[in-house]
CSV table of C-alpha atoms in Angstrom, one decimal:
chain,number,residue,atom,x,y,z
A,1,MET,CA,-102.8,77.9,-96.6
A,2,ALA,CA,-105.5,80.5,-96.1
A,3,HIS,CA,-107.9,78.9,-98.5
A,4,LEU,CA,-107.8,75.5,-97.0
A,5,SER,CA,-111.0,74.0,-95.5
A,6,PRO,CA,-111.6,71.8,-92.5
A,7,LEU,CA,-112.6,68.2,-92.7
A,8,PRO,CA,-116.2,68.3,-94.1
A,9,GLY,CA,-119.1,66.8,-92.1
A,10,GLU,CA,-119.9,64.1,-94.7
A,11,ILE,CA,-116.4,62.8,-94.5
A,12,ILE,CA,-116.5,62.6,-90.7
A,13,GLU,CA,-119.8,60.8,-90.9
A,14,ARG,CA,-118.3,58.2,-93.3
A,15,ILE,CA,-115.4,57.6,-91.1
A,16,CYS,CA,-117.5,57.4,-88.0
A,17,THR,CA,-119.6,54.6,-89.5
A,18,ASP,CA,-116.5,52.6,-90.3
A,19,TRP,CA,-116.7,49.3,-88.2
A,20,SER,CA,-113.0,49.3,-87.8
A,21,LEU,CA,-112.9,52.4,-85.6
A,22,GLY,CA,-113.3,52.2,-81.8
A,23,LYS,CA,-114.6,54.7,-79.3
A,24,ARG,CA,-111.2,56.0,-78.6
A,25,ASP,CA,-110.7,56.8,-82.3
A,26,LEU,CA,-114.1,58.6,-82.5
A,27,CYS,CA,-113.2,60.8,-79.6
A,28,ARG,CA,-110.1,62.0,-81.4
A,29,LEU,CA,-112.1,62.9,-84.6
A,30,ALA,CA,-113.4,66.1,-83.0
A,31,ARG,CA,-109.8,67.4,-82.8
A,32,VAL,CA,-109.0,66.2,-86.3
A,33,SER,CA,-112.0,68.0,-87.8
A,34,LYS,CA,-110.8,71.3,-86.5
A,35,GLU,CA,-107.4,71.2,-88.1
A,36,ARG,CA,-106.7,72.5,-91.6
A,37,LEU,CA,-105.9,70.1,-94.4
A,38,ALA,CA,-104.3,70.4,-97.8
A,39,TRP,CA,-107.5,69.9,-99.9
A,40,LYS,CA,-110.9,71.3,-100.5
A,41,GLU,CA,-114.2,70.1,-102.0
A,42,PHE,CA,-116.4,71.5,-104.7
A,43,GLN,CA,-119.3,70.5,-106.9
A,44,THR,CA,-118.6,69.4,-110.5
A,45,ASP,CA,-121.2,67.9,-112.8
A,46,ASN,CA,-123.4,67.1,-109.8
A,47,VAL,CA,-120.6,64.8,-108.4
A,48,ARG,CA,-118.9,65.8,-105.2
A,49,GLN,CA,-115.1,65.6,-105.6
A,50,ILE,CA,-112.0,66.4,-103.5
A,51,VAL,CA,-109.3,68.3,-105.5
A,52,MET,CA,-105.8,69.3,-104.4
A,53,LEU,CA,-105.0,73.0,-104.3
A,54,ARG,CA,-101.3,72.2,-104.8
A,55,PRO,CA,-99.0,69.2,-105.0
A,56,LEU,CA,-98.3,67.3,-101.8
A,57,THR,CA,-95.0,67.7,-100.0
A,58,GLU,CA,-93.5,65.6,-97.2
A,59,GLU,CA,-94.4,68.3,-94.7
A,60,ASP,CA,-98.1,67.6,-95.4
A,61,TRP,CA,-97.7,64.1,-94.1
A,62,VAL,CA,-96.4,65.3,-90.7
A,63,PRO,CA,-99.8,65.9,-89.2
A,64,VAL,CA,-101.1,62.7,-90.8
A,65,TYR,CA,-98.4,60.7,-89.0
A,66,LYS,CA,-99.4,62.3,-85.8
A,67,ARG,CA,-103.0,61.2,-86.3
A,68,SER,CA,-102.1,57.9,-88.0
A,69,GLY,CA,-103.8,56.0,-85.2
A,70,LEU,CA,-107.0,56.7,-87.1
A,71,VAL,CA,-105.8,55.1,-90.3
A,72,LYS,CA,-107.0,51.5,-90.4
A,73,THR,CA,-107.6,50.7,-94.0
A,74,VAL,CA,-106.1,52.0,-97.3
A,75,TYR,CA,-108.2,51.3,-100.4
A,76,PHE,CA,-108.2,52.9,-103.8
A,77,ASN,CA,-108.3,52.2,-107.5
A,78,GLU,CA,-106.4,53.7,-110.4
A,79,SER,CA,-109.4,55.4,-112.0
A,80,GLY,CA,-109.8,57.8,-109.0
A,81,TRP,CA,-108.0,61.1,-108.2
A,82,LEU,CA,-106.4,59.7,-105.0
A,83,PRO,CA,-103.6,57.6,-106.6
A,84,ALA,CA,-102.6,60.5,-108.9
A,85,MET,CA,-102.4,62.8,-105.8
A,86,LEU,CA,-100.5,60.3,-103.6
A,87,TRP,CA,-98.1,59.3,-106.4
A,88,GLN,CA,-96.6,62.8,-106.3
A,89,CYS,CA,-95.5,62.3,-102.7
A,90,PRO,CA,-96.5,59.0,-101.2
A,91,PRO,CA,-96.5,58.6,-97.4
A,92,GLN,CA,-93.8,56.7,-95.6
A,93,VAL,CA,-94.8,53.9,-93.1
A,94,LEU,CA,-98.2,54.4,-91.5
A,95,ASP,CA,-97.6,51.9,-88.8
A,96,THR,CA,-101.3,51.3,-87.9
A,97,ILE,CA,-102.4,50.2,-91.3
A,98,THR,CA,-103.8,46.6,-91.1
A,99,ARG,CA,-105.4,46.4,-94.5
A,100,TYR,CA,-104.1,47.5,-97.9
A,101,ARG,CA,-106.2,46.9,-101.0
A,102,PRO,CA,-104.7,48.5,-104.1
A,103,ASP,CA,-106.3,48.0,-107.5
A,104,LEU,CA,-103.6,49.4,-109.8
A,105,THR,CA,-102.3,48.6,-113.3
A,106,GLY,CA,-98.8,49.8,-112.4
A,107,SER,CA,-98.9,53.5,-113.4
A,108,TYR,CA,-98.2,54.7,-109.9
A,109,VAL,CA,-95.1,52.6,-109.0
A,110,LYS,CA,-94.3,54.7,-105.9
A,111,LEU,CA,-97.5,53.7,-104.2
A,112,LEU,CA,-96.1,50.1,-104.0
A,113,ASP,CA,-93.9,51.4,-101.3
A,114,LEU,CA,-96.9,51.3,-98.9
A,115,LEU,CA,-96.6,47.5,-99.1
A,116,LEU,CA,-93.3,47.7,-97.3
A,117,SER,CA,-94.9,48.7,-94.0
A,118,PRO,CA,-93.5,46.4,-91.4
A,119,ASN,CA,-96.8,46.4,-89.5
A,120,LEU,CA,-98.9,45.4,-92.5
A,121,SER,CA,-101.0,42.5,-91.3
A,122,LEU,CA,-103.8,42.0,-93.9
A,123,PRO,CA,-102.8,43.1,-97.4
A,124,ARG,CA,-104.8,42.2,-100.4
A,125,VAL,CA,-102.7,42.4,-103.6
A,126,ASP,CA,-103.7,41.2,-107.0
A,127,PHE,CA,-100.5,40.4,-108.8
A,128,ALA,CA,-102.2,40.1,-112.1
A,129,SER,CA,-102.5,43.9,-112.2
A,130,TYR,CA,-98.8,44.5,-112.2
A,131,SER,CA,-96.1,44.2,-114.8
A,132,GLY,CA,-93.3,41.6,-114.6
A,133,MET,CA,-90.9,44.1,-113.1
A,134,GLN,CA,-93.3,45.3,-110.5
A,135,MET,CA,-94.2,41.8,-109.6
A,136,GLN,CA,-90.6,41.0,-109.0
A,137,ALA,CA,-90.3,44.1,-106.8
A,138,LEU,CA,-93.3,42.9,-104.7
A,139,ILE,CA,-91.9,39.4,-104.4
A,140,GLN,CA,-88.6,40.8,-103.2
A,141,SER,CA,-90.5,42.9,-100.6
A,142,PHE,CA,-92.1,39.9,-99.0
A,143,GLY,CA,-89.3,39.5,-96.5
A,144,ARG,CA,-90.1,42.9,-95.1
A,145,TRP,CA,-93.7,42.0,-94.2
A,146,THR,CA,-92.5,40.9,-90.7
A,147,SER,CA,-95.9,41.1,-89.1
A,148,LEU,CA,-97.9,39.6,-92.0
A,149,LYS,CA,-100.7,37.5,-90.5
A,150,SER,CA,-103.1,36.9,-93.4
A,151,THR,CA,-103.2,37.3,-97.2
A,152,ASP,CA,-106.2,37.1,-99.5
A,153,GLN,CA,-106.5,37.2,-103.3
A,154,ILE,CA,-102.7,36.9,-103.7
A,155,THR,CA,-102.1,34.9,-106.9
A,156,LEU,CA,-99.0,33.4,-108.3
A,157,PRO,CA,-96.8,35.9,-110.1
A,158,PHE,CA,-97.4,34.3,-113.5
A,159,ALA,CA,-100.3,32.9,-115.5
A,160,SER,CA,-100.4,29.1,-115.9
A,161,SER,CA,-101.0,29.6,-119.6
A,162,GLU,CA,-97.5,31.0,-119.9
A,163,PHE,CA,-96.1,27.6,-118.7
A,164,PRO,CA,-97.8,25.0,-120.9
A,165,SER,CA,-95.3,22.3,-120.0
A,166,LEU,CA,-95.3,22.9,-116.2
A,167,LEU,CA,-95.7,19.5,-114.4
A,168,SER,CA,-94.4,20.3,-110.9
A,169,LEU,CA,-94.8,23.3,-108.7
A,170,GLY,CA,-93.2,23.5,-105.2
A,171,LEU,CA,-93.9,25.7,-102.3
A,172,TYR,CA,-91.1,25.9,-99.7
A,173,ASN,CA,-90.3,27.5,-96.3
A,174,ILE,CA,-93.9,27.9,-95.2
A,175,SER,CA,-94.1,29.5,-91.8
A,176,GLY,CA,-94.6,27.1,-88.9
A,177,ARG,CA,-97.3,29.5,-87.6
A,178,LEU,CA,-99.5,29.3,-90.7
A,179,GLN,CA,-103.1,29.2,-89.6
A,180,CYS,CA,-105.0,29.3,-92.9
A,181,LEU,CA,-104.2,27.5,-96.2
A,182,ARG,CA,-106.3,27.8,-99.4
A,183,VAL,CA,-105.8,25.8,-102.5
A,184,GLY,CA,-108.2,26.6,-105.3
A,185,GLN,CA,-109.1,26.3,-109.0
A,186,LEU,CA,-107.4,22.9,-109.4
A,187,TRP,CA,-107.5,21.7,-113.0
A,188,HIS,CA,-107.4,18.0,-114.1
A,189,LEU,CA,-107.1,16.9,-110.4
A,190,SER,CA,-106.4,13.1,-110.1
A,191,GLN,CA,-106.8,10.9,-107.1
A,192,GLU,CA,-103.0,10.9,-106.7
A,193,ASP,CA,-102.9,14.7,-106.9
A,194,LEU,CA,-105.5,15.0,-104.2
A,195,ALA,CA,-103.6,12.7,-101.9
A,196,SER,CA,-100.4,14.5,-102.6
A,197,ILE,CA,-102.0,17.9,-101.7
A,198,PHE,CA,-103.2,16.6,-98.3
A,199,GLN,CA,-99.8,15.0,-97.7
A,200,ALA,CA,-98.0,18.2,-98.5
A,201,VAL,CA,-100.3,20.1,-96.0
A,202,HIS,CA,-99.4,17.5,-93.4
A,203,ASP,CA,-95.7,17.7,-94.1
A,204,HIS,CA,-95.3,21.5,-94.3
A,205,THR,CA,-97.8,23.0,-91.9
A,206,ALA,CA,-97.5,23.0,-88.1
A,207,HIS,CA,-100.0,20.5,-86.7
A,208,ASP,CA,-101.1,22.6,-83.8
A,209,MET,CA,-101.4,25.9,-85.7
A,210,LEU,CA,-103.6,25.3,-88.8
A,211,LYS,CA,-107.1,26.7,-88.2
A,212,GLU,CA,-108.6,26.8,-91.7
A,213,LEU,CA,-108.1,24.6,-94.7
A,214,ARG,CA,-109.8,25.1,-98.1
A,215,VAL,CA,-109.2,22.8,-101.1
A,216,GLU,CA,-111.3,23.8,-104.1
A,217,GLY,CA,-111.5,22.2,-107.5
A,218,TYR,CA,-112.3,23.6,-110.9
A,219,HIS,CA,-116.0,23.1,-111.4
A,220,GLY,CA,-116.1,23.1,-115.2
A,221,LEU,CA,-118.3,20.4,-116.6
A,222,SER,CA,-115.5,19.0,-118.7
A,223,GLN,CA,-113.0,18.8,-115.9
A,224,PRO,CA,-112.7,15.4,-114.2
A,225,ARG,CA,-112.5,15.3,-110.4
A,226,PRO,CA,-111.6,12.4,-108.1
A,227,THR,CA,-113.8,10.9,-105.4
A,228,LEU,CA,-113.0,11.7,-101.7
A,229,GLN,CA,-111.6,8.6,-100.0
A,230,TYR,CA,-110.9,8.1,-96.3
A,231,ARG,CA,-107.3,7.1,-97.1
A,232,ASP,CA,-106.8,10.4,-98.8
A,233,LEU,CA,-107.9,12.3,-95.7
A,234,LEU,CA,-105.6,10.5,-93.2
A,235,PRO,CA,-102.8,13.1,-93.4
A,236,LEU,CA,-105.3,15.7,-92.2
A,237,GLY,CA,-106.0,13.8,-89.0
A,238,VAL,CA,-103.2,15.6,-87.1
A,239,PHE,CA,-104.8,19.1,-87.3
A,240,PHE,CA,-106.7,19.0,-84.0
A,241,ASN,CA,-107.1,22.8,-83.7
A,242,VAL,CA,-108.7,23.3,-87.1
A,243,THR,CA,-112.0,25.2,-87.1
A,244,HIS,CA,-112.9,25.5,-90.8
A,245,VAL,CA,-112.5,22.7,-93.3
A,246,HIS,CA,-113.8,23.0,-96.9
A,247,LEU,CA,-113.1,20.1,-99.2
A,248,ASN,CA,-114.8,20.8,-102.5
A,249,ALA,CA,-112.3,19.4,-105.0
A,250,THR,CA,-114.0,16.0,-105.4
A,251,VAL,CA,-117.0,14.6,-107.3
A,252,GLY,CA,-118.0,12.1,-104.7
A,253,VAL,CA,-117.6,11.3,-101.0
A,254,GLN,CA,-116.9,7.7,-100.4
A,255,LEU,CA,-116.7,7.7,-96.6
A,256,THR,CA,-118.7,5.1,-94.6
A,257,ASP,CA,-120.4,5.9,-91.3
A,258,ASN,CA,-117.5,4.3,-89.4
A,259,GLU,CA,-115.0,6.4,-91.3
A,260,HIS,CA,-117.0,9.6,-90.6
A,261,ALA,CA,-116.8,8.6,-87.0
A,262,LYS,CA,-113.0,8.5,-87.1
A,263,VAL,CA,-112.8,11.9,-88.9
A,264,ALA,CA,-115.1,13.4,-86.3
A,265,LEU,CA,-112.6,12.4,-83.6
A,266,TRP,CA,-109.8,14.3,-85.4
A,267,TRP,CA,-111.4,17.7,-85.3
A,268,PRO,CA,-113.0,18.5,-81.9
A,269,ASN,CA,-112.8,22.2,-82.5
A,270,VAL,CA,-114.3,22.3,-86.0
A,271,GLU,CA,-117.1,24.9,-86.5
A,272,VAL,CA,-117.6,24.6,-90.3
A,273,LEU,CA,-117.1,21.3,-92.1
A,274,GLU,CA,-117.9,21.2,-95.8
A,275,TYR,CA,-117.7,18.2,-98.1
A,276,ASP,CA,-118.9,18.5,-101.7
A,277,ALA,CA,-122.6,17.7,-101.0
A,278,ARG,CA,-123.5,18.4,-104.7
A,279,SER,CA,-121.6,15.4,-105.8
A,280,ILE,CA,-124.4,13.0,-104.9
A,281,SER,CA,-126.5,14.5,-107.7
A,282,THR,CA,-124.0,13.3,-110.3
A,283,GLY,CA,-124.9,9.7,-109.6
A,284,MET,CA,-121.9,9.0,-107.4
A,285,ALA,CA,-123.5,7.2,-104.5
A,286,THR,CA,-122.2,7.7,-101.0
A,287,PRO,CA,-122.3,4.9,-98.3
A,288,ALA,CA,-122.8,7.4,-95.5
A,289,THR,CA,-126.2,7.5,-93.8
A,290,LEU,CA,-127.9,9.7,-91.2
A,291,GLN,CA,-125.9,7.8,-88.6
A,292,SER,CA,-122.8,9.7,-89.6
A,293,LEU,CA,-124.4,12.9,-88.3
A,294,ALA,CA,-124.6,11.4,-84.7
A,295,HIS,CA,-120.8,11.0,-84.8
A,296,TYR,CA,-120.2,14.7,-85.7
A,297,ALA,CA,-122.8,15.7,-83.1
A,298,GLN,CA,-121.0,13.8,-80.3
A,299,CYS,CA,-117.4,14.5,-81.2
A,300,CYS,CA,-117.6,18.1,-82.6
A,301,PRO,CA,-119.4,20.1,-79.9
A,302,LYS,CA,-118.6,23.4,-81.7
A,303,LEU,CA,-119.9,22.4,-85.1
A,304,ARG,CA,-122.3,25.1,-86.6
A,305,GLN,CA,-122.4,24.2,-90.3
A,306,LEU,CA,-122.1,20.8,-92.0
A,307,SER,CA,-122.2,20.0,-95.7
A,308,ILE,CA,-122.4,16.3,-96.4
A,309,PRO,CA,-123.9,13.9,-98.9
A,310,LEU,CA,-126.0,11.2,-97.4
A,311,THR,CA,-127.9,8.0,-98.4
A,312,THR,CA,-131.5,8.2,-97.1
A,313,LEU,CA,-133.0,5.1,-98.4
A,314,THR,CA,-135.8,3.5,-96.2
A,315,GLU,CA,-133.6,0.6,-95.1
A,316,ASN,CA,-130.7,3.0,-94.1
A,317,ILE,CA,-132.6,5.4,-91.9
A,318,PRO,CA,-131.6,4.8,-88.2
A,319,GLY,CA,-134.1,4.8,-85.4
A,320,PRO,CA,-134.4,7.6,-82.9
A,321,ILE,CA,-131.3,8.2,-80.7
A,322,SER,CA,-131.3,7.2,-77.1
A,323,ASN,CA,-132.6,9.5,-74.4
A,324,SER,CA,-129.2,9.7,-72.7
A,325,MET,CA,-127.6,10.8,-76.0
A,326,SER,CA,-130.4,13.3,-76.7
A,327,VAL,CA,-129.9,14.9,-73.3
A,328,GLY,CA,-126.2,15.3,-74.0
A,329,LEU,CA,-126.8,17.1,-77.3
A,330,ARG,CA,-129.4,19.6,-76.1
A,331,GLY,CA,-127.0,22.5,-76.3
A,332,HIS,CA,-125.4,21.6,-79.6
A,333,PRO,CA,-124.9,24.7,-81.8
A,334,MET,CA,-125.4,23.0,-85.1
A,335,CYS,CA,-127.8,25.3,-87.1
A,336,ILE,CA,-127.2,24.7,-90.9
A,337,LEU,CA,-127.1,21.3,-92.6
A,338,ASN,CA,-126.5,21.0,-96.3
A,339,VAL,CA,-127.4,17.6,-97.7
A,340,GLY,CA,-126.9,18.6,-101.4
A,341,GLY,CA,-128.7,16.3,-103.8
A,342,SER,CA,-129.3,13.5,-101.2
A,343,GLN,CA,-132.5,11.8,-102.3
A,344,LEU,CA,-135.4,11.6,-99.9
A,345,ASP,CA,-138.8,10.0,-100.4
A,346,ASP,CA,-141.9,11.6,-98.9
A,347,GLU,CA,-142.7,8.4,-96.9
A,348,ASN,CA,-139.4,8.9,-94.9
A,349,VAL,CA,-139.9,12.6,-94.0
A,350,GLU,CA,-141.2,12.0,-90.5
A,351,ARG,CA,-138.5,9.5,-89.6
A,352,VAL,CA,-135.7,11.8,-90.9
A,353,ALA,CA,-137.2,14.8,-89.1
A,354,ARG,CA,-137.3,12.9,-85.7
A,355,TYR,CA,-133.7,11.8,-86.1
A,356,LEU,CA,-132.4,15.2,-87.0
A,357,LEU,CA,-134.2,16.8,-84.1
A,358,GLY,CA,-132.5,14.3,-81.8
A,359,VAL,CA,-128.9,14.9,-83.0
A,360,PHE,CA,-129.2,18.6,-83.8
A,361,PRO,CA,-131.9,20.2,-81.7
A,362,SER,CA,-130.9,23.7,-82.7
A,363,LEU,CA,-131.0,23.0,-86.4
A,364,ALA,CA,-132.6,26.1,-88.2
A,365,ARG,CA,-132.0,25.3,-91.8
A,366,VAL,CA,-131.6,22.3,-94.1
A,367,ARG,CA,-130.2,23.0,-97.6
A,368,CYS,CA,-130.7,20.6,-100.4
A,369,GLY,CA,-130.5,20.4,-104.2
A,370,GLY,CA,-131.6,18.0,-106.9
A,371,SER,CA,-135.2,17.7,-108.3
A,372,SER,CA,-138.1,19.9,-107.2
A,373,LEU,CA,-139.7,16.8,-105.6
A,374,ASN,CA,-136.5,16.2,-103.6
A,375,MET,CA,-136.3,19.8,-102.5
A,376,GLU,CA,-139.9,19.7,-101.4
A,377,ALA,CA,-139.3,16.5,-99.4
A,378,TRP,CA,-136.4,18.1,-97.5
A,379,SER,CA,-138.5,21.2,-97.0
A,380,LEU,CA,-141.2,19.1,-95.3
A,381,VAL,CA,-138.5,17.7,-93.0
A,382,MET,CA,-137.7,21.2,-91.8
A,383,HIS,CA,-141.4,22.0,-91.4
A,384,THR,CA,-141.9,18.8,-89.4
A,385,MET,CA,-139.0,19.6,-87.1
A,386,LEU,CA,-140.4,23.1,-86.4
A,387,ALA,CA,-143.8,21.6,-85.6
A,388,HIS,CA,-142.4,19.4,-82.8
């Protein structure tokens, strides 16, 4: 151990700039840097590397466990030296790990034991990187993730191409405390499929717990997508605590102003609401007008971002909102509005700007698509609002 070096300054600097460390952690780093560790650094081909002087033993982990309060995130990939080093003698449970992001192809099987930490709360595991046997081991370990709070990028343990005849897929025993549900890359989605998904969310998720819902379709040009109907959305009306709703699996939004008014009443805590605003550019007209924005402004006091296709024809543009309503909306936090390909003529720019300024006085950005002329018209709306 006489040849071992202390923690180098550049490593300390990298740790200290980590957003996940608090002041208490930083105060302890001074003591950590004075202790001897089982590795050194040297220069090879102008690349700084850390190389082990000897294989790890369980004794080497003892001081690490004592300082494990500093360990917030574990991330590595198979191409680096770290997995090879850890594989010789992987640590047992580091009970402060809240994030584990392995990128392995399965060569270092022992490292999967880190996934068994009972305090793991935010793992990111790509099952596609593992062999069938290792996938099975991971699936069997799920029951030991007793503190699991969130998962991201966890895919099904098989490729859909391996099951060409699969017509039904069930998901059972979902926790009643589930707060975020994401359904993505839906192929050949029919109107009935969309309604079934929303109904399944209603039936298998606690109505007072869900905070985020994402339903994403496959956006390939050859893939058909249904329109979004009010009757399809009805099962989602019970999730009154939801804060983020992303519904991008459709090719049209067929809600009227009155139906938007009902939806706005469902979600008083919503902060981000996203319909597929791009759908309007495909020729699928929407009956909703600017009037629908007033409903969301009044019923959703926390709404910050809204993506919604609109009809902005001359005869559909409402007049300015009343003074009493305008006063009540002065502090509304809405700052980003995405209207997608909603068509707007230059002659209506002033009227639209006045209306938006009344319902969303803090609006800072209007996003749009479609032709260059249409984008220019909506850009003029934003400039007109800023000029008032």
